[in-house]
Short mmCIF file of C-alpha atoms in Angstrom, two decimals:
data_model
loop_
_atom_site.label_atom_id
_atom_site.label_comp_id
_atom_site.label_asym_id
_atom_site.label_seq_id
_atom_site.Cartn_x
_atom_site.Cartn_y
_atom_site.Cartn_z
CA MET A 200 -81.07 86.69 -82.79
CA VAL A 201 -79.45 88.97 -80.22
CA ILE A 202 -75.98 88.09 -81.47
CA LEU A 203 -77.07 88.53 -85.10
CA ARG A 204 -78.45 91.99 -84.39
CA GLU A 205 -75.22 92.93 -82.62
CA PHE A 206 -73.17 91.85 -85.62
CA LYS A 207 -75.38 93.89 -87.98
CA LYS A 208 -75.02 96.96 -85.80
CA ASP A 209 -71.25 96.51 -85.52
CA SER A 210 -71.00 96.06 -89.28
CA ARG A 211 -72.75 99.38 -89.90
CA LEU A 212 -70.41 101.11 -87.48
CA GLY A 213 -67.46 99.43 -89.15
CA ILE A 214 -68.53 100.73 -92.56
CA THR A 215 -68.87 104.21 -91.08
CA GLY A 216 -65.38 103.98 -89.60
CA LEU A 217 -63.87 102.79 -92.83
CA GLY A 218 -65.60 105.54 -94.76
CA ALA A 219 -64.18 108.10 -92.37
CA HIS A 220 -60.72 106.42 -92.57
CA MET A 221 -60.27 106.75 -88.82
CA PHE A 222 -58.40 104.36 -86.57
CA THR A 223 -60.70 105.09 -83.63
CA PHE A 224 -63.70 103.64 -85.37
CA SER A 225 -61.74 100.61 -86.50
CA CYS A 226 -60.95 99.68 -82.89
CA PHE A 227 -64.38 100.85 -81.77
CA MET A 228 -65.97 98.41 -84.22
CA VAL A 229 -63.86 95.60 -82.78
CA PHE A 230 -64.85 96.60 -79.26
CA LEU A 231 -68.54 96.58 -80.13
CA LYS A 232 -68.13 93.16 -81.68
CA LEU A 233 -67.34 92.01 -78.18
CA GLN A 234 -71.07 92.18 -77.54
CA VAL A 235 -71.03 88.61 -78.80
CA LEU A 236 -69.65 87.95 -75.34
CA SER A 237 -73.03 88.96 -73.96
CA GLY A 238 -74.40 85.87 -75.66
CA ILE A 239 -71.74 83.77 -73.98
CA ALA A 240 -72.66 85.35 -70.65
CA LEU A 241 -76.32 84.50 -71.19
CA LEU A 242 -75.58 80.87 -72.05
CA SER A 243 -73.29 80.52 -69.03
CA PHE A 244 -75.90 82.04 -66.75
CA ARG A 245 -78.60 79.66 -67.98
CA ALA A 246 -76.30 76.64 -67.59
CA ALA A 247 -75.50 77.70 -64.03
CA LYS A 248 -79.22 77.85 -63.20
CA ALA A 249 -79.81 74.23 -64.22
CA PRO A 250 -81.00 72.06 -61.29
CA ARG A 251 -78.53 69.77 -59.55
CA ASP A 252 -78.29 66.19 -60.76
CA LYS A 253 -76.42 62.99 -59.99
CA GLU A 254 -73.25 64.15 -61.75
CA HIS A 255 -73.43 67.64 -60.19
CA PRO A 256 -74.80 67.19 -56.65
CA TYR A 257 -73.75 70.73 -55.71
CA GLY A 258 -75.38 72.32 -58.75
CA HIS A 259 -73.94 73.95 -61.88
CA GLY A 260 -72.89 77.31 -60.45
CA LYS A 261 -69.30 76.93 -61.62
CA PHE A 262 -70.45 77.21 -65.24
CA GLU A 263 -71.10 80.88 -64.62
CA SER A 264 -67.57 81.31 -63.28
CA LEU A 265 -66.16 79.48 -66.31
CA GLY A 266 -68.17 81.70 -68.64
CA ALA A 267 -66.87 84.83 -66.92
CA LEU A 268 -63.31 83.51 -67.20
CA GLY A 269 -63.79 82.91 -70.93
CA ILE A 270 -65.12 86.45 -71.38
CA SER A 271 -62.17 87.91 -69.50
CA SER A 272 -59.72 85.96 -71.68
CA MET A 273 -61.29 87.31 -74.87
CA LEU A 274 -61.31 90.83 -73.44
CA LEU A 275 -57.58 90.60 -72.68
CA VAL A 276 -56.75 89.34 -76.18
CA THR A 277 -58.81 92.11 -77.77
CA ALA A 278 -57.23 94.78 -75.57
CA GLY A 279 -53.79 93.58 -76.57
CA GLY A 280 -54.65 93.65 -80.28
CA ILE A 281 -56.06 97.18 -80.14
CA ALA A 282 -53.09 98.47 -78.14
CA TRP A 283 -50.62 96.86 -80.56
CA HIS A 284 -52.28 98.45 -83.59
CA ALA A 285 -52.60 101.83 -81.84
CA VAL A 286 -48.90 101.89 -81.01
CA ASP A 287 -48.08 100.86 -84.57
CA VAL A 288 -50.13 103.72 -86.03
CA LEU A 289 -48.80 106.19 -83.47
CA GLN A 290 -45.22 105.30 -84.39
CA GLY A 291 -46.05 105.86 -88.05
CA LEU A 292 -47.51 109.28 -87.29
CA ILE A 293 -44.46 110.28 -85.26
CA ALA A 294 -42.09 109.12 -88.01
CA SER A 295 -43.99 111.07 -90.68
CA THR A 296 -44.58 114.26 -88.68
CA PRO A 297 -42.36 116.50 -90.89
CA ASP A 298 -44.04 115.24 -94.06
CA MET A 299 -47.46 115.74 -92.46
CA ILE A 300 -46.67 119.36 -91.59
CA ASN A 301 -45.36 120.12 -95.07
CA GLY A 302 -48.27 118.36 -96.67
CA THR A 303 -50.73 120.31 -94.59
CA LEU A 304 -49.17 123.65 -95.53
CA GLN A 305 -48.94 122.87 -99.25
CA HIS A 306 -52.00 120.76 -99.99
CA GLY A 307 -54.33 121.02 -97.01
CA HIS A 308 -54.19 117.27 -96.45
CA HIS A 309 -51.72 114.63 -95.23
CA ASN A 310 -50.88 111.06 -96.08
CA ASN A 311 -49.46 108.38 -93.83
CA ASP A 312 -47.71 105.64 -95.75
CA HIS A 313 -47.26 103.53 -92.61
CA GLY A 314 -49.69 100.64 -92.89
CA GLY A 315 -51.79 102.56 -95.42
CA HIS A 316 -53.40 104.64 -92.63
CA HIS A 317 -55.12 107.67 -94.16
CA HIS A 318 -56.46 110.64 -92.20
CA GLY A 319 -58.11 112.67 -94.96
CA ILE A 320 -61.59 113.52 -93.70
CA ASP A 321 -64.54 114.18 -95.94
CA LEU A 322 -67.05 116.67 -94.53
CA GLU A 323 -69.94 114.21 -94.78
CA HIS A 324 -68.34 111.23 -93.10
CA PRO A 325 -67.23 112.90 -89.84
CA VAL A 326 -70.77 114.16 -89.23
CA LEU A 327 -72.12 110.65 -89.73
CA ALA A 328 -69.39 109.26 -87.51
CA LEU A 329 -70.19 111.71 -84.73
CA SER A 330 -73.90 110.91 -84.95
CA MET A 331 -73.28 107.16 -84.69
CA THR A 332 -70.95 107.65 -81.73
CA ILE A 333 -73.47 109.74 -79.78
CA ALA A 334 -76.18 107.16 -80.46
CA ALA A 335 -73.88 104.36 -79.26
CA ILE A 336 -73.16 106.23 -76.01
CA SER A 337 -76.88 106.52 -75.24
CA VAL A 338 -77.64 102.88 -76.04
CA LYS A 339 -74.69 101.46 -74.11
CA GLU A 340 -75.38 103.53 -71.01
CA GLY A 341 -78.97 102.30 -71.03
CA LEU A 342 -77.80 98.69 -71.36
CA TYR A 343 -75.43 99.24 -68.44
CA TRP A 344 -78.21 100.21 -66.04
CA ILE A 345 -80.54 97.43 -67.21
CA THR A 346 -77.87 94.72 -66.87
CA LYS A 347 -76.59 96.11 -63.57
CA SER A 348 -80.08 95.98 -62.05
CA ALA A 349 -80.54 92.38 -63.22
CA GLY A 350 -77.14 91.39 -61.80
CA GLU A 351 -77.90 92.90 -58.40
CA ARG A 352 -81.33 91.28 -58.34
CA GLU A 353 -79.89 87.83 -59.15
CA GLY A 354 -76.65 88.28 -57.23
CA SER A 355 -74.71 87.39 -60.38
CA GLY A 356 -71.10 88.47 -60.63
CA LEU A 357 -71.13 87.52 -64.32
CA MET A 358 -74.03 89.85 -65.11
CA LYS A 359 -72.45 92.66 -63.11
CA ALA A 360 -69.22 92.23 -65.06
CA ASN A 361 -71.18 92.28 -68.28
CA ALA A 362 -72.90 95.48 -67.11
CA TRP A 363 -69.50 97.09 -66.58
CA HIS A 364 -68.66 95.91 -70.08
CA HIS A 365 -71.59 97.98 -71.38
CA ARG A 366 -70.45 100.95 -69.30
CA SER A 367 -66.92 100.64 -70.71
CA ASP A 368 -68.49 100.62 -74.19
CA ALA A 369 -70.21 103.91 -73.41
CA VAL A 370 -67.07 105.50 -72.02
CA SER A 371 -65.01 104.21 -74.93
CA SER A 372 -67.57 105.82 -77.23
CA VAL A 373 -66.81 109.12 -75.53
CA VAL A 374 -63.13 108.46 -76.16
CA ALA A 375 -63.96 107.69 -79.79
CA LEU A 376 -65.84 110.98 -79.95
CA ILE A 377 -62.70 112.75 -78.80
CA GLY A 378 -60.69 110.95 -81.47
CA VAL A 379 -63.14 111.95 -84.19
CA GLY A 380 -63.10 115.55 -82.99
CA GLY A 381 -59.32 115.54 -82.99
CA THR A 382 -59.24 114.30 -86.56
CA ILE A 383 -61.72 116.97 -87.67
CA LEU A 384 -59.60 119.63 -85.96
CA GLY A 385 -56.49 118.34 -87.70
CA VAL A 386 -54.94 116.69 -84.61
CA PRO A 387 -54.46 113.09 -85.83
CA TYR A 388 -52.56 112.04 -82.69
CA LEU A 389 -55.80 112.02 -80.70
CA ASP A 390 -57.06 109.14 -82.84
CA PRO A 391 -54.50 106.41 -81.88
CA LEU A 392 -54.21 107.85 -78.36
CA ALA A 393 -57.94 107.37 -77.95
CA GLY A 394 -57.45 103.78 -79.12
CA LEU A 395 -54.88 103.23 -76.37
CA VAL A 396 -57.34 104.52 -73.79
CA VAL A 397 -60.01 102.14 -75.10
CA SER A 398 -57.60 99.20 -74.92
CA GLY A 399 -56.75 100.13 -71.34
CA MET A 400 -60.41 100.12 -70.39
CA ILE A 401 -60.96 96.71 -71.98
CA LEU A 402 -57.86 95.44 -70.19
CA LYS A 403 -59.23 96.64 -66.85
CA ALA A 404 -62.57 94.92 -67.45
CA GLY A 405 -60.81 91.68 -68.44
CA ILE A 406 -58.54 91.63 -65.39
CA GLU A 407 -61.34 92.37 -62.93
CA THR A 408 -63.66 89.77 -64.43
CA GLY A 409 -60.94 87.13 -64.68
CA TYR A 410 -59.69 87.69 -61.14
CA GLY A 411 -63.16 87.31 -59.65
CA SER A 412 -63.80 84.17 -61.71
CA VAL A 413 -60.55 82.52 -60.65
CA LEU A 414 -61.34 83.23 -56.99
CA GLU A 415 -64.68 81.46 -57.36
CA LEU A 416 -63.20 78.50 -59.24
CA VAL A 417 -60.58 77.86 -56.52
CA ASP A 418 -63.20 78.21 -53.75
CA ALA A 419 -61.67 81.33 -52.25
CA ALA A 420 -63.27 82.58 -49.04
CA VAL A 421 -66.05 85.11 -49.37
CA PRO A 422 -65.30 88.50 -47.77
CA PRO A 423 -66.18 89.11 -44.09
CA SER A 424 -68.65 91.78 -45.16
CA VAL A 425 -70.80 89.00 -46.63
CA LEU A 426 -70.47 86.62 -43.67
CA GLU A 427 -71.06 89.11 -40.85
CA PRO A 428 -74.80 89.68 -41.56
CA ILE A 429 -75.26 85.91 -41.78
CA LYS A 430 -73.53 85.46 -38.43
CA GLN A 431 -75.88 88.00 -36.85
CA THR A 432 -78.83 86.06 -38.24
CA ILE A 433 -77.52 82.82 -36.73
CA ILE A 434 -76.91 84.08 -33.20
CA GLN A 435 -80.39 85.62 -33.06
CA VAL A 436 -82.04 82.19 -33.44
CA GLU A 437 -83.50 81.01 -30.14
CA GLY A 438 -81.40 78.29 -28.52
CA VAL A 439 -78.13 79.27 -30.23
CA LYS A 440 -75.45 80.18 -27.68
CA GLY A 441 -72.87 81.18 -30.29
CA CYS A 442 -71.29 80.20 -33.59
CA HIS A 443 -67.78 79.76 -34.96
CA ARG A 444 -65.95 78.52 -38.06
CA LEU A 445 -68.41 80.29 -40.34
CA ARG A 446 -67.07 80.10 -43.87
CA GLY A 447 -68.47 80.30 -47.36
CA ARG A 448 -67.63 79.76 -51.01
CA LYS A 449 -69.29 81.04 -54.16
CA ALA A 450 -70.31 79.19 -57.28
CA GLY A 451 -71.80 81.73 -59.66
CA THR A 452 -74.84 83.24 -57.97
CA SER A 453 -74.92 80.50 -55.31
CA LEU A 454 -73.36 80.80 -51.87
CA TYR A 455 -72.51 77.66 -49.88
CA LEU A 456 -71.93 77.94 -46.13
CA ASP A 457 -70.36 75.84 -43.39
CA VAL A 458 -70.93 76.81 -39.77
CA HIS A 459 -70.58 75.39 -36.27
CA ILE A 460 -73.35 76.47 -33.91
CA GLU A 461 -73.15 76.15 -30.13
CA VAL A 462 -76.11 74.92 -28.07
CA ASP A 463 -76.78 73.89 -24.48
CA PRO A 464 -74.55 70.84 -23.91
CA PHE A 465 -77.30 69.01 -22.03
CA LEU A 466 -79.92 69.27 -24.75
CA SER A 467 -81.21 66.08 -26.32
CA VAL A 468 -80.11 65.19 -29.83
CA SER A 469 -83.57 65.90 -31.20
CA ALA A 470 -83.77 69.33 -29.53
CA ALA A 471 -80.32 70.30 -30.82
CA HIS A 472 -81.31 69.12 -34.29
CA ASP A 473 -84.43 71.29 -34.21
CA ILE A 474 -82.29 74.34 -33.36
CA GLY A 475 -80.03 73.53 -36.31
CA GLU A 476 -83.01 73.34 -38.65
CA SER A 477 -84.30 76.66 -37.31
CA VAL A 478 -80.92 78.20 -38.14
CA ARG A 479 -81.09 76.76 -41.66
CA ARG A 480 -84.59 78.10 -42.28
CA GLN A 481 -83.75 81.56 -40.94
CA ILE A 482 -80.63 81.84 -43.12
CA HIS A 483 -82.56 80.90 -46.27
CA LYS A 484 -85.32 83.33 -45.34
CA SER A 485 -83.02 86.30 -44.66
CA HIS A 486 -80.27 85.68 -47.23
CA SER A 487 -81.61 84.62 -50.62
CA GLN A 488 -78.13 84.17 -52.13
CA VAL A 489 -77.43 81.21 -49.82
CA THR A 490 -78.13 77.94 -51.64
CA GLU A 491 -77.08 75.42 -49.01
CA VAL A 492 -75.92 75.44 -45.38
CA PHE A 493 -73.91 72.69 -43.71
CA ILE A 494 -74.47 72.95 -39.96
CA HIS A 495 -72.35 71.25 -37.31
CA ILE A 496 -73.71 71.34 -33.77
CA ASP A 497 -71.28 71.80 -30.87
CA PRO A 498 -71.90 72.00 -27.13
CA SER A 499 -71.52 75.49 -25.72
CA TYR A 500 -68.57 76.00 -23.37
CA SER A 501 -69.42 79.57 -22.39
CA GLU A 502 -70.08 78.58 -18.80
CA CYS A 503 -67.11 76.27 -18.51
CA SER A 504 -64.24 78.30 -20.00
CA ALA A 505 -62.49 81.15 -18.23
CA ASN A 506 -61.96 83.18 -21.37
CA LYS A 507 -62.12 83.04 -25.16
CA LEU A 508 -58.57 81.73 -25.46
CA ASP A 509 -59.40 78.78 -23.22
CA LEU A 510 -62.53 78.21 -25.28
CA ARG A 511 -60.58 78.06 -28.53
CA LYS A 512 -57.92 75.75 -27.08
CA SER A 513 -60.55 73.45 -25.62
CA MET A 514 -62.30 73.15 -28.99
CA GLU A 515 -59.07 72.34 -30.81
CA SER A 516 -58.01 69.70 -28.28
CA GLU A 517 -61.41 68.15 -27.64
CA GLU A 518 -61.11 65.43 -30.27
CA ARG A 519 -57.63 64.50 -29.07
CA GLU A 520 -58.72 64.38 -25.44
CA ASN A 521 -61.85 62.37 -26.16
CA SER A 522 -59.78 59.64 -27.79
CA LYS A 523 -58.27 58.90 -24.38
CA ASN A 524 -61.66 58.60 -22.66
CA ILE A 525 -64.68 56.39 -22.93
CA SER A 526 -65.31 56.29 -26.64
CA ARG A 527 -68.83 54.89 -26.79
CA GLN A 528 -72.15 55.09 -25.03
CA GLN A 529 -72.09 51.30 -24.72
CA ASP A 530 -68.83 51.43 -22.76
CA ALA A 531 -70.32 53.83 -20.22
CA GLU A 532 -73.45 51.69 -19.86
CA ALA A 533 -71.32 48.60 -19.27
CA ILE A 534 -69.27 50.29 -16.52
CA VAL A 535 -72.32 51.67 -14.72
CA SER A 536 -74.27 48.41 -15.03
CA ASP A 537 -71.36 46.40 -13.62
CA ILE A 538 -70.93 48.74 -10.62
CA LEU A 539 -74.63 48.85 -9.72
CA SER A 540 -75.22 45.13 -10.15
CA SER A 541 -72.17 44.11 -8.11
CA HIS A 542 -72.32 46.67 -5.28
CA PHE A 543 -75.87 47.99 -5.13
CA SER A 544 -77.98 45.02 -6.13
CA GLY A 545 -81.38 45.22 -4.45
CA LYS A 546 -80.94 48.92 -3.62
CA MET A 547 -81.32 50.40 -7.11
CA SER A 548 -81.92 49.30 -10.68
CA LEU A 549 -80.33 50.92 -13.73
CA GLU A 550 -82.83 52.49 -16.12
CA ARG A 551 -80.77 54.70 -18.47
CA THR A 552 -77.23 56.08 -18.84
CA ILE A 553 -76.60 59.31 -20.73
CA LEU A 554 -73.01 60.22 -21.62
CA HIS A 555 -71.83 63.82 -22.11
CA SER A 556 -68.36 64.66 -23.40
CA LEU A 557 -67.42 68.27 -22.63
CA GLN A 558 -63.92 69.68 -23.14
CA GLY A 559 -62.42 66.21 -23.06
CA LYS A 560 -64.21 65.27 -19.84
CA VAL A 561 -66.84 62.55 -19.48
CA LEU A 562 -69.99 63.38 -17.54
CA LEU A 563 -72.63 60.72 -16.83
CA GLN A 564 -76.31 61.12 -16.06
CA VAL A 565 -77.58 57.87 -14.57
CA GLN A 566 -81.31 57.29 -14.13
CA VAL A 567 -82.21 54.61 -11.58
CA SER A 568 -85.30 53.26 -9.83
CA MET A 569 -85.46 52.47 -6.11
CA SER A 570 -87.92 50.94 -3.71
CA PRO A 571 -90.74 53.38 -2.93
CA GLU A 572 -90.43 52.52 0.78
CA LEU A 573 -86.96 54.10 1.02
CA LEU A 574 -86.69 57.43 2.76
CA ILE A 575 -85.44 60.29 0.60
CA GLN A 576 -82.35 60.77 2.78
CA ASP A 577 -81.47 57.07 2.52
CA ALA A 578 -81.88 57.19 -1.27
CA MET A 579 -79.57 60.22 -1.46
CA ASP A 580 -76.89 58.45 0.60
CA ILE A 581 -77.03 55.36 -1.61
CA ALA A 582 -76.79 57.54 -4.72
CA LYS A 583 -73.67 59.33 -3.41
CA GLU A 584 -71.96 56.01 -2.71
CA ALA A 585 -72.80 54.79 -6.20
CA GLU A 586 -71.45 57.99 -7.78
CA LYS A 587 -68.12 57.61 -5.96
CA ALA A 588 -67.85 53.96 -6.99
CA ILE A 589 -68.47 54.74 -10.67
CA ILE A 590 -65.89 57.57 -10.72
CA LYS A 591 -63.35 55.32 -9.00
CA ALA A 592 -63.94 52.57 -11.58
CA ASN A 593 -62.70 54.69 -14.50
CA SER A 594 -60.39 57.70 -14.25
CA SER A 595 -61.79 59.28 -17.43
CA ILE A 596 -65.16 59.81 -15.75
CA HIS A 597 -65.12 63.34 -14.35
CA HIS A 598 -68.60 63.62 -12.87
CA VAL A 599 -71.61 61.37 -12.22
CA SER A 600 -75.14 62.46 -11.42
CA ILE A 601 -77.54 59.73 -10.28
CA GLN A 602 -81.17 60.72 -10.72
CA LEU A 603 -84.19 58.89 -9.35
CA ARG A 604 -86.82 58.07 -11.94
CA LEU A 605 -90.27 58.78 -10.55
CA GLY A 606 -92.30 58.17 -13.72
CA PRO A 607 -92.25 55.79 -16.67
CA LEU A 608 -89.54 56.05 -19.31
CA ILE A 609 -90.37 57.75 -22.60
CA SER A 610 -90.94 55.00 -25.12
CA GLN A 611 -89.34 55.23 -28.54
CA LEU A 612 -91.77 56.47 -31.20
#
């Protein structure tokens, strides 16, 4: 129904333009017909809002980008057609300028044989044309503000582009008004020149819309101005020591993020996971445009690195360095168990081994139980000997901390 009403309105304006025999209204009618694109924008927006499914696990946001790209293509084609016709008419006016001057002096009117373009103006039609143009300016400016508000509320680039399309309609109506006035005043050149201005405005809208759509379709990075507030939200979450590799991509109104957060390297897996979930909840709460966040948890090296350059280098080389060291928790447990059973049998029993890999170095926390009759000093001496033996057994082990278990182990839930 919306599209049908737009066509009816454009048809009335087209009849007015033909009655006035003015080029400006011919191109203005074509430009208003582009309101059909608003229907395309609406369909694309609704398709993009469809829930994710098996075939589209990341949602349908790209449909909005595709719709915007289609609109931009049609805008560019229309701009080219209007410009071509305007230049054609302008060339005809220039070629017939002497005849136009003579005709004006002798008969009070002029004829342009080029393309059958006629500039004789009846007193009734220009008044009607001016009235329709002023009404169009008011309507289009109102549509601009309504659509712009909706686009900002939804975070939709497509709706914002469509709002600018309404604004360009309003401005082009002003240009059409100038063309009509020029024709009434006997300055026919203003008519095709106004058409060129209109085509330029449509061209600008098409390029801007198309460029933004292509960036979204190729997963271009979102600007730093969008990511910086999100970064501030992340580092304010309790337990987060820092964050890096924050990046995002847009799909219509949806924003998808990837981020590495840094936490205390000696936290348990469950505690680090809870911090990650807190980050996720806070991002969704503070930034409604974010649809999904992929969080990678890294140990914080702030206390281990001398400066930021060392920190960056250590992060980049960590995976390579770790490949040379103990690769699995089971390997560490086997080494520790072998050392304690062969050299410290009867003095201590292995309860649990926890492996930490920091900056390519392996750190072990070993929980043991000892006889309650042992003096604390004797237990400490035995632990130091065991630590040295474990480090000597494997060169990749950088540090060992043997801890005496005084209570029962936490059972698995």
